[in-house]
PDB file of C-alpha atoms in Angstrom:
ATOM      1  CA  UNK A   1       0.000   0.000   0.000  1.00 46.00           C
ATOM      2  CA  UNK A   2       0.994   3.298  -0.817  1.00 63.00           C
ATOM      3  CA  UNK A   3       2.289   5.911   1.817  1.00 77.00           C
ATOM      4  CA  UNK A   4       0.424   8.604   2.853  1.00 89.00           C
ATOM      5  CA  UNK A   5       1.995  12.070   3.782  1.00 90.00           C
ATOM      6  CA  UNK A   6      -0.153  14.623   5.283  1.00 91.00           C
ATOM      7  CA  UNK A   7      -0.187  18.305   3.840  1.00 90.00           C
ATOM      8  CA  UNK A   8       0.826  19.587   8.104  1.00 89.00           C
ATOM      9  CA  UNK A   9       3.457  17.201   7.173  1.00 91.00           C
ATOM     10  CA  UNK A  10       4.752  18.353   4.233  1.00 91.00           C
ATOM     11  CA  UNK A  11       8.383  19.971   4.613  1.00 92.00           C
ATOM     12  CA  UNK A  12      10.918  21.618   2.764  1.00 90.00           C
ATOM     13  CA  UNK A  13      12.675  19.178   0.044  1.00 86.00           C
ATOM     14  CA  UNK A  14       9.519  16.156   0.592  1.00 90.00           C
ATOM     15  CA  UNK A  15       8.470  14.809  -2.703  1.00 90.00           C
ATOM     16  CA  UNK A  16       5.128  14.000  -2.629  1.00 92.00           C
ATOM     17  CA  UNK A  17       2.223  13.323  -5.701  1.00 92.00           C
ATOM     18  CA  UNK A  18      -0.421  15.505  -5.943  1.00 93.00           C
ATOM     19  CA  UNK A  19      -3.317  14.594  -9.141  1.00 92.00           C
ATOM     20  CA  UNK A  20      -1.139  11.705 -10.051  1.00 91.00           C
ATOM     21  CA  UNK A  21       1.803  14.367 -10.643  1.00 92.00           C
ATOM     22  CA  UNK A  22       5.364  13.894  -8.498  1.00 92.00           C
ATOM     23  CA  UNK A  23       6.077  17.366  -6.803  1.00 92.00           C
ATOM     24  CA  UNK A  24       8.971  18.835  -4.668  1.00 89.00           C
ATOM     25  CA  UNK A  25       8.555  20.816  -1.929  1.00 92.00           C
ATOM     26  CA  UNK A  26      10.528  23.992  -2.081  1.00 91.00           C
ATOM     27  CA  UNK A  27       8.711  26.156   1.105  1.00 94.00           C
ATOM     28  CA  UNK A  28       6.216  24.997   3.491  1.00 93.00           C
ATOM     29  CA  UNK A  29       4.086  27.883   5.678  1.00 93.00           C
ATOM     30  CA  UNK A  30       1.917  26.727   8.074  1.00 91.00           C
ATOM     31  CA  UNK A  31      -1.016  29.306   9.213  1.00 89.00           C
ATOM     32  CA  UNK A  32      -2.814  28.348  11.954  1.00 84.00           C
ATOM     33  CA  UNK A  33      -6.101  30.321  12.451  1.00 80.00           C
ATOM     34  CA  UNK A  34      -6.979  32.346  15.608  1.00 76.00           C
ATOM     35  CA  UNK A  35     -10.569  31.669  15.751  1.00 70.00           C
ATOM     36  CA  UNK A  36     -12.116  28.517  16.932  1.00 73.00           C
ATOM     37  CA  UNK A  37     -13.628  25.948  14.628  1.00 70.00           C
ATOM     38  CA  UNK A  38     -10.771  27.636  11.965  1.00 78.00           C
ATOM     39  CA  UNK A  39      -8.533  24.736   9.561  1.00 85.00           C
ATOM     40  CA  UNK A  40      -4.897  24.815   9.829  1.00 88.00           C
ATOM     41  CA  UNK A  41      -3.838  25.778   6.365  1.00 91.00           C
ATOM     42  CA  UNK A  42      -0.616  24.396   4.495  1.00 93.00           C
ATOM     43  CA  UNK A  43       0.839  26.654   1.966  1.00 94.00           C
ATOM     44  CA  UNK A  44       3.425  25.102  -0.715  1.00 95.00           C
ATOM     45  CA  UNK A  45       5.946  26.366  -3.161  1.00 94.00           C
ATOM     46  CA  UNK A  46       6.135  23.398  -5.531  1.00 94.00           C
ATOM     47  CA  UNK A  47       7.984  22.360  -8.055  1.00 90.00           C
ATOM     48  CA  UNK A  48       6.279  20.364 -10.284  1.00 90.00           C
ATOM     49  CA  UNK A  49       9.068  17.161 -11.640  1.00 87.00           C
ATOM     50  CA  UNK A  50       7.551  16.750 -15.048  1.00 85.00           C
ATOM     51  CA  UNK A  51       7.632  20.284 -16.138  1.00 82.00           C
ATOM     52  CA  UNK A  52       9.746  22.184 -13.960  1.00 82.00           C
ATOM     53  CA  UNK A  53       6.756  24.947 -13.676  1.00 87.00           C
ATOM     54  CA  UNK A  54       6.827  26.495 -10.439  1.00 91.00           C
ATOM     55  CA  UNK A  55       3.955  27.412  -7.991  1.00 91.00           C
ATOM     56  CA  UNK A  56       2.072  28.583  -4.609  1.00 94.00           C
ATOM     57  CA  UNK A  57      -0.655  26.382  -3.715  1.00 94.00           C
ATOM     58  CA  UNK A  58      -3.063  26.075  -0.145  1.00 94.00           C
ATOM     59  CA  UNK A  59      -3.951  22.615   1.231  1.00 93.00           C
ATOM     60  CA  UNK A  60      -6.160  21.885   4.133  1.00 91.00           C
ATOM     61  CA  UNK A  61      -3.915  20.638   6.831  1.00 89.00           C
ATOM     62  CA  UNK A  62      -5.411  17.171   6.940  1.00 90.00           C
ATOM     63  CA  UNK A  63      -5.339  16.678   3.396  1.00 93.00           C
ATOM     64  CA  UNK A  64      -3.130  13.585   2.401  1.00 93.00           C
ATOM     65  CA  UNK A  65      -0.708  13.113  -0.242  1.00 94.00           C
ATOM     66  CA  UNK A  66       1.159  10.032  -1.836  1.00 92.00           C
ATOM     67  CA  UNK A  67       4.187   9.278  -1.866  1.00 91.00           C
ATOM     68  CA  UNK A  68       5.478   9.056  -5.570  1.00 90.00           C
ATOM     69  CA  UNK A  69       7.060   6.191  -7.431  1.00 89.00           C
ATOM     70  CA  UNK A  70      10.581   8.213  -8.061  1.00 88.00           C
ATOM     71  CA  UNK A  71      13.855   6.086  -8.566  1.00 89.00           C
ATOM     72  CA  UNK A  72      17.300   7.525  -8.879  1.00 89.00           C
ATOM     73  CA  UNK A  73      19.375   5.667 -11.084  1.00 93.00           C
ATOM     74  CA  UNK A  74      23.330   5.996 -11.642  1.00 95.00           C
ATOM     75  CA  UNK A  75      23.296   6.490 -15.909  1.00 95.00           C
ATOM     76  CA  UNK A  76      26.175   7.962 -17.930  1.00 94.00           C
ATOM     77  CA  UNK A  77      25.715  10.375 -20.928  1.00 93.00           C
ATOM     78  CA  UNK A  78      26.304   9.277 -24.357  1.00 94.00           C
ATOM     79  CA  UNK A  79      25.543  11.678 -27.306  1.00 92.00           C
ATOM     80  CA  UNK A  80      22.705  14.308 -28.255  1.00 91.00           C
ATOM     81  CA  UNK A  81      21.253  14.030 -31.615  1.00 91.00           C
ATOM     82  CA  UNK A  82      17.928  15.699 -33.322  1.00 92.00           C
ATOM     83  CA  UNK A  83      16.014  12.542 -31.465  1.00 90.00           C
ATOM     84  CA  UNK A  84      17.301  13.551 -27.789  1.00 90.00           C
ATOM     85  CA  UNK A  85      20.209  13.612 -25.196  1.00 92.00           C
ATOM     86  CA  UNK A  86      21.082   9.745 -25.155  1.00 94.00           C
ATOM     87  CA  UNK A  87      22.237   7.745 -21.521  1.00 94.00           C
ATOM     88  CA  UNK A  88      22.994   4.862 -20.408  1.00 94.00           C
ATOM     89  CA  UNK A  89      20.964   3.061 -17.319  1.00 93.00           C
ATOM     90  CA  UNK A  90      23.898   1.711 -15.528  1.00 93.00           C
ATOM     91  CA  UNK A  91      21.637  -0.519 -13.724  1.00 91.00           C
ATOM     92  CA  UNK A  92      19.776  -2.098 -17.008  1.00 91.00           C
ATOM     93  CA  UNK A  93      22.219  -1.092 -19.602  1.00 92.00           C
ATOM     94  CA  UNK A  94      19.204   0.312 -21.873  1.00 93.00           C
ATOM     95  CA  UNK A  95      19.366   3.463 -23.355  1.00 93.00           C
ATOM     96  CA  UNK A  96      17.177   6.152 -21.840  1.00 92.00           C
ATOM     97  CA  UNK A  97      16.486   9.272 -24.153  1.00 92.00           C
ATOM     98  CA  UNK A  98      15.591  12.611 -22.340  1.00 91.00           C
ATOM     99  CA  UNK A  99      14.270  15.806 -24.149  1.00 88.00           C
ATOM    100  CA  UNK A 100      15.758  19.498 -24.275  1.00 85.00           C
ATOM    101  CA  UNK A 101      13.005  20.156 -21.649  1.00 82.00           C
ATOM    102  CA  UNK A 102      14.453  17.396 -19.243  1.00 84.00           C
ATOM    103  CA  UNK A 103      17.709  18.708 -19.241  1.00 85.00           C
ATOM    104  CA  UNK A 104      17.137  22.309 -19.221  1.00 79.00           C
ATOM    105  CA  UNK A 105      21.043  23.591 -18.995  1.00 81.00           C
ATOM    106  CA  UNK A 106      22.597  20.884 -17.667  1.00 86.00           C
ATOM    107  CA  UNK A 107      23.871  20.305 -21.245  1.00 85.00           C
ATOM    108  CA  UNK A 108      26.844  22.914 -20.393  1.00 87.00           C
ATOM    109  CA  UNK A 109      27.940  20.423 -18.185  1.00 89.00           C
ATOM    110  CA  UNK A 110      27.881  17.143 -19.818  1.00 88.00           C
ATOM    111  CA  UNK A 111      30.702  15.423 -21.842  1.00 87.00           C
ATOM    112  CA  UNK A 112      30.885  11.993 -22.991  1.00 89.00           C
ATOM    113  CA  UNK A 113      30.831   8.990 -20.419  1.00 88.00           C
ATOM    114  CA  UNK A 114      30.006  11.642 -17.301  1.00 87.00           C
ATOM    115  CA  UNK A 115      28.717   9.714 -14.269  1.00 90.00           C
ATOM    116  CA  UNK A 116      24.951  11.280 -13.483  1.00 92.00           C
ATOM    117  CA  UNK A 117      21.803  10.439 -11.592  1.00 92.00           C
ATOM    118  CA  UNK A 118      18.889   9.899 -13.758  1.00 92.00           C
ATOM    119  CA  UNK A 119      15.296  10.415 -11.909  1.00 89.00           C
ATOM    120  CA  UNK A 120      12.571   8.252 -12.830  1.00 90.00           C
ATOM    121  CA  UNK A 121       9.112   8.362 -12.238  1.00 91.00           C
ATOM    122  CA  UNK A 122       6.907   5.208 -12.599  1.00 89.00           C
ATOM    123  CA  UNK A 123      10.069   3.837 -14.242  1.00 87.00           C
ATOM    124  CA  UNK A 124       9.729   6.366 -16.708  1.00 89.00           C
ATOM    125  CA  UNK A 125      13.156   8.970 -17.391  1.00 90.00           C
ATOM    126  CA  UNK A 126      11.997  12.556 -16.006  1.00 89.00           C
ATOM    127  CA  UNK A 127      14.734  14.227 -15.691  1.00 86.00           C
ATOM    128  CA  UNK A 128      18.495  14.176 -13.984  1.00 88.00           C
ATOM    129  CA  UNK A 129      21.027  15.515 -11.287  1.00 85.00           C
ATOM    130  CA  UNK A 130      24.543  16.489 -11.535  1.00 86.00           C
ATOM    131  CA  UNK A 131      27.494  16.209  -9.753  1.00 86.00           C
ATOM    132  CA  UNK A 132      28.088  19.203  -7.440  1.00 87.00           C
ATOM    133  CA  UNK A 133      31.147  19.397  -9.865  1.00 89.00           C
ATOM    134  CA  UNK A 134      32.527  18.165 -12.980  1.00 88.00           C
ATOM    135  CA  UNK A 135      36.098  18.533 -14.597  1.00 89.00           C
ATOM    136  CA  UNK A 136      35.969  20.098 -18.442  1.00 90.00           C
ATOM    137  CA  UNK A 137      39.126  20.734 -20.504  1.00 90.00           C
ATOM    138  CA  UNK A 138      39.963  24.149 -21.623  1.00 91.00           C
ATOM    139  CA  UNK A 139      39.337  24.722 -25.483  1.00 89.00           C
ATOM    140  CA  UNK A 140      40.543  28.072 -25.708  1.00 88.00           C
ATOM    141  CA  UNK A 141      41.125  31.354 -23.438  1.00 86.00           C
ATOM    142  CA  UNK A 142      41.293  34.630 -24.115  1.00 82.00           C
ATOM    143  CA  UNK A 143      44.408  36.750 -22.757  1.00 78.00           C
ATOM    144  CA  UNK A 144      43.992  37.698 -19.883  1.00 68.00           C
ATOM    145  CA  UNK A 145      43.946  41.876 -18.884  1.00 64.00           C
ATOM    146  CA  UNK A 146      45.570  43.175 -15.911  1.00 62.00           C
ATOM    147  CA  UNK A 147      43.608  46.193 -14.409  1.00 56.00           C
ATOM    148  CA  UNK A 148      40.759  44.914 -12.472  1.00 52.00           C
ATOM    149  CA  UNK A 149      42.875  43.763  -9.568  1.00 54.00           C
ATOM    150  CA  UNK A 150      40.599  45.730  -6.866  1.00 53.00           C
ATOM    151  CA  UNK A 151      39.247  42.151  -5.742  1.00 57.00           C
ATOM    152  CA  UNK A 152      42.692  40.887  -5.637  1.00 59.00           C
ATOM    153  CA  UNK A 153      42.157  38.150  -8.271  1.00 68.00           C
ATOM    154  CA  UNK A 154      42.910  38.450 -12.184  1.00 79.00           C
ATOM    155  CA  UNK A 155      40.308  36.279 -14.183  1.00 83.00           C
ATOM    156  CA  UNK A 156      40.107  35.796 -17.946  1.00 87.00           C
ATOM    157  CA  UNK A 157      37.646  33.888 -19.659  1.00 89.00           C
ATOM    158  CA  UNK A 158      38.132  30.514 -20.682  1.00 90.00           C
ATOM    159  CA  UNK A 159      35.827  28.339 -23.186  1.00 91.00           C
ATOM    160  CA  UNK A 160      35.146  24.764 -22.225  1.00 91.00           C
ATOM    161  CA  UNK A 161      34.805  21.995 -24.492  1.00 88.00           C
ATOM    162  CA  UNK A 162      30.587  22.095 -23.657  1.00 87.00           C
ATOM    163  CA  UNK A 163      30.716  25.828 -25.159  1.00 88.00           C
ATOM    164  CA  UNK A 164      30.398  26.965 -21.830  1.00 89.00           C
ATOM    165  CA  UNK A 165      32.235  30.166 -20.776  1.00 90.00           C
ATOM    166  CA  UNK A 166      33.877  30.814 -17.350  1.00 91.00           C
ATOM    167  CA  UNK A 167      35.936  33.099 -15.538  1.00 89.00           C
ATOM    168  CA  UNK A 168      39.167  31.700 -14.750  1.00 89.00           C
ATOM    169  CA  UNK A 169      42.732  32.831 -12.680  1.00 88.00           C
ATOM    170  CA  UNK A 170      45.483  33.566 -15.744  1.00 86.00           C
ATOM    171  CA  UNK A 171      47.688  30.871 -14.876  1.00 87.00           C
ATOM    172  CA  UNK A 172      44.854  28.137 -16.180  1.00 87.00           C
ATOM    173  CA  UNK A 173      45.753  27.427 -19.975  1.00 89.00           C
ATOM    174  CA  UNK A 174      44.480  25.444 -22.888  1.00 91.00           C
ATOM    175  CA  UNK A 175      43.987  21.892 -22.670  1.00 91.00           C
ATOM    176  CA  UNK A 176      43.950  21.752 -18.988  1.00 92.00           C
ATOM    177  CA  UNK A 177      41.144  20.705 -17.179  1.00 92.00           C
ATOM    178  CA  UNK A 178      39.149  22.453 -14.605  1.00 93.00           C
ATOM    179  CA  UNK A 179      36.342  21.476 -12.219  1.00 93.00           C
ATOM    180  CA  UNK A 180      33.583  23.880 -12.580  1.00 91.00           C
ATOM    181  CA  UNK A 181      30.476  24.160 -10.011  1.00 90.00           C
ATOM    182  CA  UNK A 182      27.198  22.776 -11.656  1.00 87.00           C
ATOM    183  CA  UNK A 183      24.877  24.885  -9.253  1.00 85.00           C
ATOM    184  CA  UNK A 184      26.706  28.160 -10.141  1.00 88.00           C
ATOM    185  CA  UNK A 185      28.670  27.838 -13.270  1.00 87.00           C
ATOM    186  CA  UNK A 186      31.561  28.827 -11.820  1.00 90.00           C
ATOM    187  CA  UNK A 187      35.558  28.301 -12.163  1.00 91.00           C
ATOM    188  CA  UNK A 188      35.912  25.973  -8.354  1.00 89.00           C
ATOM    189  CA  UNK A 189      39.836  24.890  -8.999  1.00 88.00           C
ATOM    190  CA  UNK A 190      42.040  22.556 -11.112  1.00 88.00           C
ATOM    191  CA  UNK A 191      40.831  19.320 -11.475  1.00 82.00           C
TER     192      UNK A 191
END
């Protein structure tokens, strides 16, 4: 049998399914009303998995929830083609395919044979998480210009083999790799 999660129980980061729909919790409020004979209301931020739309909604405190079917599932990237963004289940060894709407801009981050967590829903591919960090090789950087020294580091900018573009110190160089953070797209060290 399924497991129920009340809306008063309903915290920050809780995955729950509302109308057959997996959701994240991204704030819970909890108003409790003065008067007596008043409901307890629950109100969410949600994220909604399948879509990534975003929203406010109000739930009765008593109102239950279930708790979805979601599976994360070690895959590693492959290629991206007109069809998709191509991985490998590292569990079953079959090839999931996840659209440009799955995988939003984690495409600046993935290079052939990265390690990633694949989320599924009712065995289905929804979406995926990164690393915290990954390690890209430097294609090309421009030189870098002395002058804005006031924060006591010299950056230049450095194009990774994804296409992405970071700020880097001037001692980095071409072909060297660099771990960049996937939460803020920045330069976090040598790799």
């Amino acid at each position: 049998m399924a497991v129920l999660i009340e809306a008063i129980n309903v915290k920050r980061k809780v995955v729950f399914e509302f109308e057959n729909i997996p959701f994240y919790c991204m704030e819970a409020e909890v108003n409790s009303p003065t008067a007596r004979g008043g409901q307890t209301l629950v109100r969410l931020k949600m994220r909604n998995l399948l879509t990534n739309a975003v929203f406010d909604k109000t739930f009765k405190a008593n109102e239950k929830f279930k708790e979805p079917d979601l599976q994360l599932v070690p895959a590693t990237y492959l290629y991206s083609d007109k069809d998709g963004h191509h991985f490998l289940d590292q569990e079953s060894y079959e090839t999931l395919t996840l659209s440009d709407g799955m995988i939003g801009s984690a495409l600046d981050f993935l290079i052939e044979g990265v390690l990633i967590q694949l989320h599924k829903y009712n065995g289905n591919p929804i979406g995926l998480q990164l690393p915290n960090f990954v390690e890209l090789e430097v294609a090309e950087t421009e030189p870098g210009v002395r002058g804005d020294s006031s924060s006591g580091s010299v950056t230049k900018v450095a194009k990774l083999q994804t296409g992405l573009e970071v700020r880097v110190p001037l001692f980095i160089k071409e072909g060297e790799k660099v771990k960049v953070s996937t939460e803020t797209g920045e330069f976090a060290g040598r790799a």
